[in-house]
mmCIF file of C-alpha atoms in Angstrom:
data_model
loop_
_atom_site.group_PDB
_atom_site.id
_atom_site.type_symbol
_atom_site.label_atom_id
_atom_site.label_comp_id
_atom_site.label_asym_id
_atom_site.label_seq_id
_atom_site.Cartn_x
_atom_site.Cartn_y
_atom_site.Cartn_z
ATOM 1 C CA MET A 1 0.000 0.000 0.000
ATOM 2 C CA LYS A 2 1.174 3.540 -0.739
ATOM 3 C CA PRO A 3 2.592 5.681 2.081
ATOM 4 C CA LEU A 4 0.012 7.652 4.026
ATOM 5 C CA VAL A 5 0.799 11.092 2.599
ATOM 6 C CA THR A 6 0.768 9.888 -1.010
ATOM 7 C CA TRP A 7 -2.517 8.076 -0.500
ATOM 8 C CA ALA A 8 -4.301 10.705 1.603
ATOM 9 C CA LYS A 9 -3.490 13.883 -0.333
ATOM 10 C CA PRO A 10 -5.874 13.293 -3.295
ATOM 11 C CA LYS A 11 -8.614 12.076 -0.949
ATOM 12 C CA MET A 12 -8.399 15.221 1.153
ATOM 13 C CA ILE A 13 -8.320 17.485 -1.906
ATOM 14 C CA GLY A 14 -11.377 15.708 -3.320
ATOM 15 C CA ALA A 15 -13.284 16.009 -0.052
ATOM 16 C CA ALA A 16 -12.332 19.683 0.200
ATOM 17 C CA ILE A 17 -13.602 20.357 -3.319
ATOM 18 C CA VAL A 18 -16.895 18.591 -2.565
ATOM 19 C CA TYR A 19 -17.257 20.582 0.680
ATOM 20 C CA LEU A 20 -16.581 23.911 -1.012
ATOM 21 C CA LEU A 21 -18.859 23.153 -3.967
ATOM 22 C CA THR A 22 -21.680 22.047 -1.660
ATOM 23 C CA PHE A 23 -21.637 25.143 0.517
ATOM 24 C CA GLY A 24 -20.907 27.372 -2.471
ATOM 25 C CA LEU A 25 -24.048 26.095 -4.192
ATOM 26 C CA ILE A 26 -26.048 26.448 -0.987
ATOM 27 C CA TRP A 27 -24.807 30.024 -0.710
ATOM 28 C CA LEU A 28 -25.695 30.787 -4.344
ATOM 29 C CA LEU A 29 -29.042 29.008 -4.656
ATOM 30 C CA THR A 30 -30.776 29.253 -1.289
ATOM 31 C CA PRO A 31 -31.794 32.103 0.986
ATOM 32 C CA MET A 32 -29.554 30.666 3.758
ATOM 33 C CA LYS A 33 -26.622 32.854 2.756
ATOM 34 C CA ALA A 34 -25.258 33.666 6.233
ATOM 35 C CA PRO A 35 -24.984 30.046 7.473
ATOM 36 C CA ALA A 36 -23.491 28.905 4.157
ATOM 37 C CA ALA A 37 -21.013 31.800 4.152
ATOM 38 C CA GLY A 38 -20.031 30.970 7.741
ATOM 39 C CA CYS A 39 -19.433 27.346 6.742
ATOM 40 C CA LEU A 40 -17.450 28.401 3.689
ATOM 41 C CA LEU A 41 -15.246 30.777 5.660
ATOM 42 C CA GLY A 42 -14.640 28.348 8.511
ATOM 43 C CA GLY A 43 -14.045 25.442 6.135
ATOM 44 C CA LEU A 44 -11.574 27.415 4.045
ATOM 45 C CA ILE A 45 -9.651 28.487 7.127
ATOM 46 C CA SER A 46 -9.660 24.947 8.487
ATOM 47 C CA LEU A 47 -8.429 23.477 5.209
ATOM 48 C CA TYR A 48 -5.764 26.159 4.924
ATOM 49 C CA ASN A 49 -4.550 25.310 8.425
ATOM 50 C CA ILE A 50 -4.336 21.589 7.609
ATOM 51 C CA TYR A 51 -2.389 22.165 4.393
ATOM 52 C CA HIS A 52 -0.147 24.731 6.067
ATOM 53 C CA LEU A 53 0.633 22.229 8.819
ATOM 54 C CA TYR A 54 1.337 19.546 6.188
ATOM 55 C CA PHE A 55 3.848 21.728 4.336
ATOM 56 C CA ARG A 56 5.529 22.931 7.534
ATOM 57 C CA MET A 57 5.930 19.338 8.758
ATOM 58 C CA LYS A 58 7.407 18.429 5.376
ATOM 59 C CA ILE A 59 9.934 21.265 5.720
ATOM 60 C CA VAL A 60 10.790 20.258 9.289
ATOM 61 C CA GLY A 61 11.322 16.651 8.183
ATOM 62 C CA LEU A 62 13.638 17.703 5.372
ATOM 63 C CA ARG A 63 15.625 19.930 7.702
ATOM 64 C CA ILE A 64 15.984 17.174 10.278
ATOM 65 C CA ARG A 65 17.185 14.732 7.613
ATOM 66 C CA SER A 66 19.764 17.215 6.344
ATOM 67 C CA GLY A 67 21.076 17.798 9.860
ATOM 68 C CA ALA A 68 20.055 21.444 10.076
ATOM 69 C CA LYS A 69 18.228 22.979 12.998
ATOM 70 C CA PRO A 70 14.507 22.169 12.675
ATOM 71 C CA ALA A 71 12.214 24.991 11.619
ATOM 72 C CA GLY A 72 9.069 25.869 13.528
ATOM 73 C CA LEU A 73 5.572 24.794 12.565
ATOM 74 C CA HIS A 74 4.234 28.387 12.442
ATOM 75 C CA MET A 75 1.509 27.908 15.028
ATOM 76 C CA THR A 76 1.134 31.682 15.194
ATOM 77 C CA VAL A 77 0.160 31.847 11.511
ATOM 78 C CA ARG A 78 -2.573 29.242 11.987
ATOM 79 C CA VAL A 79 -3.947 31.018 15.061
ATOM 80 C CA LEU A 80 -3.918 34.350 13.233
ATOM 81 C CA THR A 81 -5.912 32.895 10.321
ATOM 82 C CA VAL A 82 -8.611 31.786 12.758
ATOM 83 C CA LEU A 83 -8.487 35.215 14.379
ATOM 84 C CA PHE A 84 -8.830 36.821 10.948
ATOM 85 C CA GLY A 85 -11.944 34.725 10.285
ATOM 86 C CA ALA A 86 -13.377 35.612 13.680
ATOM 87 C CA LEU A 87 -12.818 39.303 12.977
ATOM 88 C CA MET A 88 -14.540 38.945 9.597
ATOM 89 C CA VAL A 89 -17.535 37.311 11.284
ATOM 90 C CA TYR A 90 -17.566 40.032 13.951
ATOM 91 C CA ARG A 91 -17.296 42.827 11.382
ATOM 92 C CA PHE A 92 -19.973 41.443 9.030
ATOM 93 C CA PRO A 93 -22.548 39.667 11.240
ATOM 94 C CA ALA A 94 -25.257 39.878 8.558
ATOM 95 C CA ARG A 95 -23.092 38.053 6.026
ATOM 96 C CA PHE A 96 -21.550 35.328 8.249
ATOM 97 C CA ASP A 97 -23.258 33.269 10.931
ATOM 98 C CA TYR A 98 -20.841 32.839 13.831
ATOM 99 C CA ARG A 99 -22.283 29.470 14.951
ATOM 100 C CA PHE A 100 -21.668 27.855 11.581
ATOM 101 C CA PHE A 101 -18.253 29.485 11.364
ATOM 102 C CA VAL A 102 -17.164 27.995 14.690
ATOM 103 C CA LEU A 103 -18.569 24.558 13.851
ATOM 104 C CA SER A 104 -16.928 24.467 10.444
ATOM 105 C CA LEU A 105 -13.493 25.258 11.881
ATOM 106 C CA LEU A 106 -13.340 21.590 12.869
ATOM 107 C CA PHE A 107 -13.934 20.340 9.316
ATOM 108 C CA GLY A 108 -10.300 20.008 8.238
ATOM 109 C CA TYR A 109 -9.239 18.230 11.389
ATOM 110 C CA LEU A 110 -12.182 15.831 11.284
ATOM 111 C CA LEU A 111 -11.470 15.163 7.614
ATOM 112 C CA LEU A 112 -7.843 14.421 8.446
ATOM 113 C CA ILE A 113 -8.850 11.973 11.190
ATOM 114 C CA LEU A 114 -11.340 10.285 8.860
ATOM 115 C CA VAL A 115 -8.869 9.882 5.984
ATOM 116 C CA VAL A 116 -6.069 8.574 8.217
ATOM 117 C CA SER A 117 -8.479 6.136 9.889
ATOM 118 C CA ILE A 118 -9.657 4.824 6.515
ATOM 119 C CA TYR A 119 -6.031 4.434 5.418
ATOM 120 C CA TYR A 120 -5.120 2.344 8.455
ATOM 121 C CA LEU A 121 -8.295 0.272 8.228
ATOM 122 C CA LYS A 122 -7.553 -0.507 4.569
ATOM 123 C CA LYS A 123 -3.944 -1.256 5.435
ATOM 124 C CA ARG A 124 -5.068 -3.595 8.186
ATOM 125 C CA ASN A 125 -7.353 -5.449 5.791
ATOM 126 C CA THR A 126 -4.597 -5.858 3.195
ATOM 127 C CA THR A 127 -2.074 -7.458 5.571
ATOM 128 C CA SER A 128 -1.953 -11.220 5.667
ATOM 129 C CA PRO A 129 -4.002 -12.941 8.391
ATOM 130 C CA ASN A 130 -0.813 -14.402 9.861
ATOM 131 C CA GLU A 131 0.391 -10.914 10.706
ATOM 132 C CA ARG A 132 -1.632 -10.047 13.781
ATOM 133 C CA ARG A 133 0.110 -6.859 14.789
ATOM 134 C CA GLU A 134 -1.325 -3.530 15.782
ATOM 135 C CA THR A 135 -1.173 -1.099 12.879
ATOM 136 C CA LEU A 136 -2.277 2.043 14.651
ATOM 137 C CA GLY A 137 0.734 3.822 16.054
ATOM 138 C CA SER A 138 3.096 0.869 16.069
ATOM 139 C CA ASP A 139 4.382 0.933 12.513
ATOM 140 C CA SER A 140 6.626 3.631 11.192
ATOM 141 C CA GLU A 141 6.782 4.334 7.472
ATOM 142 C CA SER A 142 9.993 6.269 7.757
ATOM 143 C CA ALA A 143 13.078 4.920 6.024
ATOM 144 C CA PHE A 144 15.117 5.999 9.044
ATOM 145 C CA SER A 145 13.230 3.980 11.640
ATOM 146 C CA ARG A 146 14.902 1.125 13.434
ATOM 147 C CA ASN A 147 13.367 -2.221 14.285
ATOM 148 C CA ASP A 148 15.007 -2.480 17.699
ATOM 149 C CA VAL A 149 13.432 0.677 19.138
#
């Protein structure tokens, strides 16, 4: 089976496109513009935060492999994007519903958990029945991992 990142990236992009199209059409075609706009804004911020974290972890991994000092994960940037969304909702309360904005901030993280869970469940079903080992958290896909640790 493919490594997790290679397998999960197209699934997450596809789910993000479906999410954005769904709430974009709801925003365009129904009178529920404020809840749909809140979901769109929160979902976009959540997806941005997930992809930003993915790229920062990729950079940190490359820096660790090269022996350089690891870079930070830019937590401040992710917090400021949520703060920016909250300020937009506060500034334009007629255009964005704050309840839907707050609920949709969890979308990216829930999507990530769902995709990773599906990956490990599929991986578990593809292993031979003689291999009865735990797959969640006990296997490392890194080329630098050691068997004796």
